[in-house]
Amino acid sequence: MLYRYIGPESVRVRASTEPRGTPIRSLADLTDFARREPTFSSEGATFVVLEDDTLRLAPRRSEHVACASGAPVRAAGELALSLVRGRWTVTYCSNQSTGYCPDPACFGALATALDALGVARPLAWTSSFVLRRCELCAQIQVIKDEVYECAVCGAALERG
Ligand SMILES: [Zn+2]
């Protein structure tokens, strides 16, 4: 499944001038990224998985839409990794992306990309979110307790 960007247009326009994410095609790419980004070891990174299964990373506070160059994604969220006994290992992963609101089921796309790289990973998100964009007021929100109702305007939200 592919997710298109559904966040604010102003964010998309601003993001179009920001650098795209770094493609991670090997463990060497990952090690380079970790060396180059001073916040990576403490904060983790923003990630997207593109249609061709490429994993891209960007510094944590980057917009997912910038990381993906505006393209649709198979998965998006936050990712933290560290070297455990010499092997890159996921310590945190979530599908939290308010720009794409990917369903928790997109974990499979991240797992495929990590497995291809040889990164050790958990069997599921360490934190997962159900996010929805209100069709009426465009507010993006986290669904809690299965309440599919906009907290701002009260409109019903898609259950998906
Ligand atoms: Zn609303």
PDB file of C-alpha atoms and ligand atoms in Angstrom:
ATOM      1  CA  MET A   1       0.000   0.000   0.000  1.00  0.00           C
ATOM      2  CA  LEU A   2       1.168   3.522  -0.809  1.00  0.00           C
ATOM      3  CA  TYR A   3       0.382   6.564   1.298  1.00  0.00           C
ATOM      4  CA  ARG A   4       0.218  10.032  -0.198  1.00  0.00           C
ATOM      5  CA  TYR A   5       1.061  13.191   1.692  1.00  0.00           C
ATOM      6  CA  ILE A   6      -2.123  14.594   3.284  1.00  0.00           C
ATOM      7  CA  GLY A   7      -0.683  17.268   5.585  1.00  0.00           C
ATOM      8  CA  PRO A   8      -0.914  21.036   5.155  1.00  0.00           C
ATOM      9  CA  GLU A   9      -0.032  22.449   1.736  1.00  0.00           C
ATOM     10  CA  SER A  10       2.140  25.153   3.380  1.00  0.00           C
ATOM     11  CA  VAL A  11       4.326  22.437   4.931  1.00  0.00           C
ATOM     12  CA  ARG A  12       4.597  20.630   1.589  1.00  0.00           C
ATOM     13  CA  VAL A  13       5.677  23.824  -0.183  1.00  0.00           C
ATOM     14  CA  ARG A  14       8.283  24.648   2.479  1.00  0.00           C
ATOM     15  CA  ALA A  15       9.531  21.056   2.494  1.00  0.00           C
ATOM     16  CA  SER A  16      10.066  21.137  -1.277  1.00  0.00           C
ATOM     17  CA  THR A  17      13.085  23.414  -0.698  1.00  0.00           C
ATOM     18  CA  GLU A  18      14.585  21.262   2.090  1.00  0.00           C
ATOM     19  CA  PRO A  19      17.115  18.505   1.433  1.00  0.00           C
ATOM     20  CA  ARG A  20      15.673  15.066   0.736  1.00  0.00           C
ATOM     21  CA  GLY A  21      16.414  12.142   3.031  1.00  0.00           C
ATOM     22  CA  THR A  22      19.574  10.072   2.690  1.00  0.00           C
ATOM     23  CA  PRO A  23      19.021   6.740   0.899  1.00  0.00           C
ATOM     24  CA  ILE A  24      20.310   3.860   3.046  1.00  0.00           C
ATOM     25  CA  ARG A  25      21.280   1.061   0.664  1.00  0.00           C
ATOM     26  CA  SER A  26      23.879  -0.683   2.831  1.00  0.00           C
ATOM     27  CA  LEU A  27      25.148  -0.877   6.389  1.00  0.00           C
ATOM     28  CA  ALA A  28      27.996   1.402   5.273  1.00  0.00           C
ATOM     29  CA  ASP A  29      25.404   4.045   4.292  1.00  0.00           C
ATOM     30  CA  LEU A  30      23.842   3.699   7.724  1.00  0.00           C
ATOM     31  CA  THR A  31      27.183   4.064   9.498  1.00  0.00           C
ATOM     32  CA  ASP A  32      27.979   7.148   7.362  1.00  0.00           C
ATOM     33  CA  PHE A  33      24.623   8.708   8.217  1.00  0.00           C
ATOM     34  CA  ALA A  34      25.143   8.055  11.937  1.00  0.00           C
ATOM     35  CA  ARG A  35      28.587   9.697  11.794  1.00  0.00           C
ATOM     36  CA  ARG A  36      27.359  12.708   9.846  1.00  0.00           C
ATOM     37  CA  GLU A  37      24.225  13.504  11.901  1.00  0.00           C
ATOM     38  CA  PRO A  38      25.159  14.644  15.405  1.00  0.00           C
ATOM     39  CA  THR A  39      21.621  14.154  16.774  1.00  0.00           C
ATOM     40  CA  PHE A  40      21.176  10.605  15.429  1.00  0.00           C
ATOM     41  CA  SER A  41      22.530   8.703  18.430  1.00  0.00           C
ATOM     42  CA  SER A  42      20.445  10.696  20.944  1.00  0.00           C
ATOM     43  CA  GLU A  43      17.252  11.455  18.987  1.00  0.00           C
ATOM     44  CA  GLY A  44      17.034   8.888  16.203  1.00  0.00           C
ATOM     45  CA  ALA A  45      15.808   9.855  12.760  1.00  0.00           C
ATOM     46  CA  THR A  46      12.804  10.513  10.581  1.00  0.00           C
ATOM     47  CA  PHE A  47      12.358   7.692   8.076  1.00  0.00           C
ATOM     48  CA  VAL A  48      10.384   6.892   4.963  1.00  0.00           C
ATOM     49  CA  VAL A  49      10.251   3.771   2.799  1.00  0.00           C
ATOM     50  CA  LEU A  50       9.697   4.680  -0.842  1.00  0.00           C
ATOM     51  CA  GLU A  51       7.736   2.773  -3.472  1.00  0.00           C
ATOM     52  CA  ASP A  52      10.909   0.952  -4.612  1.00  0.00           C
ATOM     53  CA  ASP A  53      11.522  -0.227  -0.972  1.00  0.00           C
ATOM     54  CA  THR A  54      14.404   2.219  -0.427  1.00  0.00           C
ATOM     55  CA  LEU A  55      14.785   3.380   3.167  1.00  0.00           C
ATOM     56  CA  ARG A  56      15.584   7.093   3.557  1.00  0.00           C
ATOM     57  CA  LEU A  57      16.664   8.772   6.793  1.00  0.00           C
ATOM     58  CA  ALA A  58      16.709  12.437   7.760  1.00  0.00           C
ATOM     59  CA  PRO A  59      17.447  14.271  11.030  1.00  0.00           C
ATOM     60  CA  ARG A  60      14.655  13.730  13.560  1.00  0.00           C
ATOM     61  CA  ARG A  61      12.931  17.101  13.167  1.00  0.00           C
ATOM     62  CA  SER A  62      12.687  16.900   9.377  1.00  0.00           C
ATOM     63  CA  GLU A  63       9.331  16.691   7.640  1.00  0.00           C
ATOM     64  CA  HIS A  64       8.547  13.259   6.214  1.00  0.00           C
ATOM     65  CA  VAL A  65       7.413  14.881   2.970  1.00  0.00           C
ATOM     66  CA  ALA A  66      10.861  16.477   2.575  1.00  0.00           C
ATOM     67  CA  CYS A  67      12.576  13.172   3.415  1.00  0.00           C
ATOM     68  CA  ALA A  68      10.515  11.521   0.632  1.00  0.00           C
ATOM     69  CA  SER A  69      10.946  14.419  -1.868  1.00  0.00           C
ATOM     70  CA  GLY A  70       7.150  14.699  -1.886  1.00  0.00           C
ATOM     71  CA  ALA A  71       6.692  11.133  -3.186  1.00  0.00           C
ATOM     72  CA  PRO A  72       4.156   8.622  -1.839  1.00  0.00           C
ATOM     73  CA  VAL A  73       5.573   6.184   0.729  1.00  0.00           C
ATOM     74  CA  ARG A  74       5.091   2.579   1.795  1.00  0.00           C
ATOM     75  CA  ALA A  75       5.907   3.517   5.399  1.00  0.00           C
ATOM     76  CA  ALA A  76       6.918   6.592   7.406  1.00  0.00           C
ATOM     77  CA  GLY A  77       7.715   7.332  11.021  1.00  0.00           C
ATOM     78  CA  GLU A  78      10.507   7.636  13.545  1.00  0.00           C
ATOM     79  CA  LEU A  79      13.416   5.242  13.916  1.00  0.00           C
ATOM     80  CA  ALA A  80      16.250   4.949  16.446  1.00  0.00           C
ATOM     81  CA  LEU A  81      19.133   2.525  16.079  1.00  0.00           C
ATOM     82  CA  SER A  82      22.260   1.716  17.982  1.00  0.00           C
ATOM     83  CA  LEU A  83      25.164  -0.675  17.666  1.00  0.00           C
ATOM     84  CA  VAL A  84      24.584  -3.680  19.916  1.00  0.00           C
ATOM     85  CA  ARG A  85      27.613  -6.022  20.032  1.00  0.00           C
ATOM     86  CA  GLY A  86      28.689  -4.567  16.695  1.00  0.00           C
ATOM     87  CA  ARG A  87      25.345  -4.978  14.954  1.00  0.00           C
ATOM     88  CA  TRP A  88      22.966  -2.154  14.022  1.00  0.00           C
ATOM     89  CA  THR A  89      19.801  -2.763  16.030  1.00  0.00           C
ATOM     90  CA  VAL A  90      16.467  -0.927  16.134  1.00  0.00           C
ATOM     91  CA  THR A  91      15.832   0.462  19.624  1.00  0.00           C
ATOM     92  CA  TYR A  92      12.695   2.481  18.785  1.00  0.00           C
ATOM     93  CA  CYS A  93      10.362   2.534  15.808  1.00  0.00           C
ATOM     94  CA  SER A  94       6.980   4.146  15.277  1.00  0.00           C
ATOM     95  CA  ASN A  95       4.633   4.967  12.413  1.00  0.00           C
ATOM     96  CA  GLN A  96       4.237   8.536  13.707  1.00  0.00           C
ATOM     97  CA  SER A  97       4.019  10.747  10.635  1.00  0.00           C
ATOM     98  CA  THR A  98       1.320  13.389  10.652  1.00  0.00           C
ATOM     99  CA  GLY A  99       2.111  14.183   7.018  1.00  0.00           C
ATOM    100  CA  TYR A 100       1.316  10.689   5.726  1.00  0.00           C
ATOM    101  CA  CYS A 101      -0.746   9.118   8.559  1.00  0.00           C
ATOM    102  CA  PRO A 102       0.354   5.596   7.577  1.00  0.00           C
ATOM    103  CA  ASP A 103      -1.563   2.752   9.199  1.00  0.00           C
ATOM    104  CA  PRO A 104       0.281   0.545  11.720  1.00  0.00           C
ATOM    105  CA  ALA A 105       0.128  -2.203   9.039  1.00  0.00           C
ATOM    106  CA  CYS A 106       2.923  -0.418   7.147  1.00  0.00           C
ATOM    107  CA  PHE A 107       5.388  -2.069   9.567  1.00  0.00           C
ATOM    108  CA  GLY A 108       5.881  -4.807   6.961  1.00  0.00           C
ATOM    109  CA  ALA A 109       7.415  -2.311   4.520  1.00  0.00           C
ATOM    110  CA  LEU A 110       9.899  -1.088   7.142  1.00  0.00           C
ATOM    111  CA  ALA A 111      10.697  -4.683   8.152  1.00  0.00           C
ATOM    112  CA  THR A 112      11.446  -5.615   4.527  1.00  0.00           C
ATOM    113  CA  ALA A 113      13.819  -2.666   4.138  1.00  0.00           C
ATOM    114  CA  LEU A 114      15.613  -3.375   7.444  1.00  0.00           C
ATOM    115  CA  ASP A 115      15.924  -7.096   6.704  1.00  0.00           C
ATOM    116  CA  ALA A 116      17.482  -6.338   3.310  1.00  0.00           C
ATOM    117  CA  LEU A 117      20.106  -4.221   5.099  1.00  0.00           C
ATOM    118  CA  GLY A 118      20.777  -6.793   7.829  1.00  0.00           C
ATOM    119  CA  VAL A 119      19.585  -4.565  10.685  1.00  0.00           C
ATOM    120  CA  ALA A 120      18.260  -6.378  13.784  1.00  0.00           C
ATOM    121  CA  ARG A 121      14.683  -5.316  14.545  1.00  0.00           C
ATOM    122  CA  PRO A 122      11.663  -6.015  16.738  1.00  0.00           C
ATOM    123  CA  LEU A 123       8.655  -7.935  15.371  1.00  0.00           C
ATOM    124  CA  ALA A 124       6.359  -4.905  15.588  1.00  0.00           C
ATOM    125  CA  TRP A 125       6.418  -1.152  16.216  1.00  0.00           C
ATOM    126  CA  THR A 126       7.756  -0.241  19.637  1.00  0.00           C
ATOM    127  CA  SER A 127       5.112   2.544  19.514  1.00  0.00           C
ATOM    128  CA  SER A 128       2.232   2.584  17.072  1.00  0.00           C
ATOM    129  CA  PHE A 129      -0.283   5.295  16.290  1.00  0.00           C
ATOM    130  CA  VAL A 130      -3.600   5.540  14.484  1.00  0.00           C
ATOM    131  CA  LEU A 131      -3.663   8.969  12.849  1.00  0.00           C
ATOM    132  CA  ARG A 132      -6.459  10.554  10.864  1.00  0.00           C
ATOM    133  CA  ARG A 133      -6.931  13.757   8.923  1.00  0.00           C
ATOM    134  CA  CYS A 134     -10.351  15.376   9.352  1.00  0.00           C
ATOM    135  CA  GLU A 135     -11.948  15.931   5.938  1.00  0.00           C
ATOM    136  CA  LEU A 136     -13.884  18.930   7.252  1.00  0.00           C
ATOM    137  CA  CYS A 137     -11.320  20.990   9.173  1.00  0.00           C
ATOM    138  CA  ALA A 138      -8.063  19.345   7.949  1.00  0.00           C
ATOM    139  CA  GLN A 139      -6.832  18.832  11.520  1.00  0.00           C
ATOM    140  CA  ILE A 140      -4.612  15.781  11.936  1.00  0.00           C
ATOM    141  CA  GLN A 141      -5.066  13.860  15.133  1.00  0.00           C
ATOM    142  CA  VAL A 142      -4.136  10.741  17.023  1.00  0.00           C
ATOM    143  CA  ILE A 143      -7.062   8.342  17.563  1.00  0.00           C
ATOM    144  CA  LYS A 144      -7.361   7.221  21.171  1.00  0.00           C
ATOM    145  CA  ASP A 145      -9.641   4.545  22.626  1.00  0.00           C
ATOM    146  CA  GLU A 146     -11.101   3.858  19.162  1.00  0.00           C
ATOM    147  CA  VAL A 147     -12.950   7.184  19.180  1.00  0.00           C
ATOM    148  CA  TYR A 148     -13.124   8.140  15.486  1.00  0.00           C
ATOM    149  CA  GLU A 149     -14.362  11.685  15.967  1.00  0.00           C
ATOM    150  CA  CYS A 150     -12.592  14.982  15.248  1.00  0.00           C
ATOM    151  CA  ALA A 151     -11.605  16.636  18.545  1.00  0.00           C
ATOM    152  CA  VAL A 152     -11.762  20.060  16.872  1.00  0.00           C
ATOM    153  CA  CYS A 153     -15.021  20.078  14.889  1.00  0.00           C
ATOM    154  CA  GLY A 154     -16.737  16.851  15.947  1.00  0.00           C
ATOM    155  CA  ALA A 155     -16.924  15.347  12.448  1.00  0.00           C
ATOM    156  CA  ALA A 156     -16.813  11.573  12.072  1.00  0.00           C
ATOM    157  CA  LEU A 157     -13.370  10.283  11.020  1.00  0.00           C
ATOM    158  CA  GLU A 158     -12.745   7.385   8.644  1.00  0.00           C
ATOM    159  CA  ARG A 159     -12.277   4.104  10.494  1.00  0.00           C
ATOM    160  CA  GLY A 160     -10.115   2.622   7.729  1.00  0.00           C
TER     161      GLY A 160
HETATM  162 ZN    ZN B   1     -12.496  18.367  12.151  1.00  0.00          ZN
END
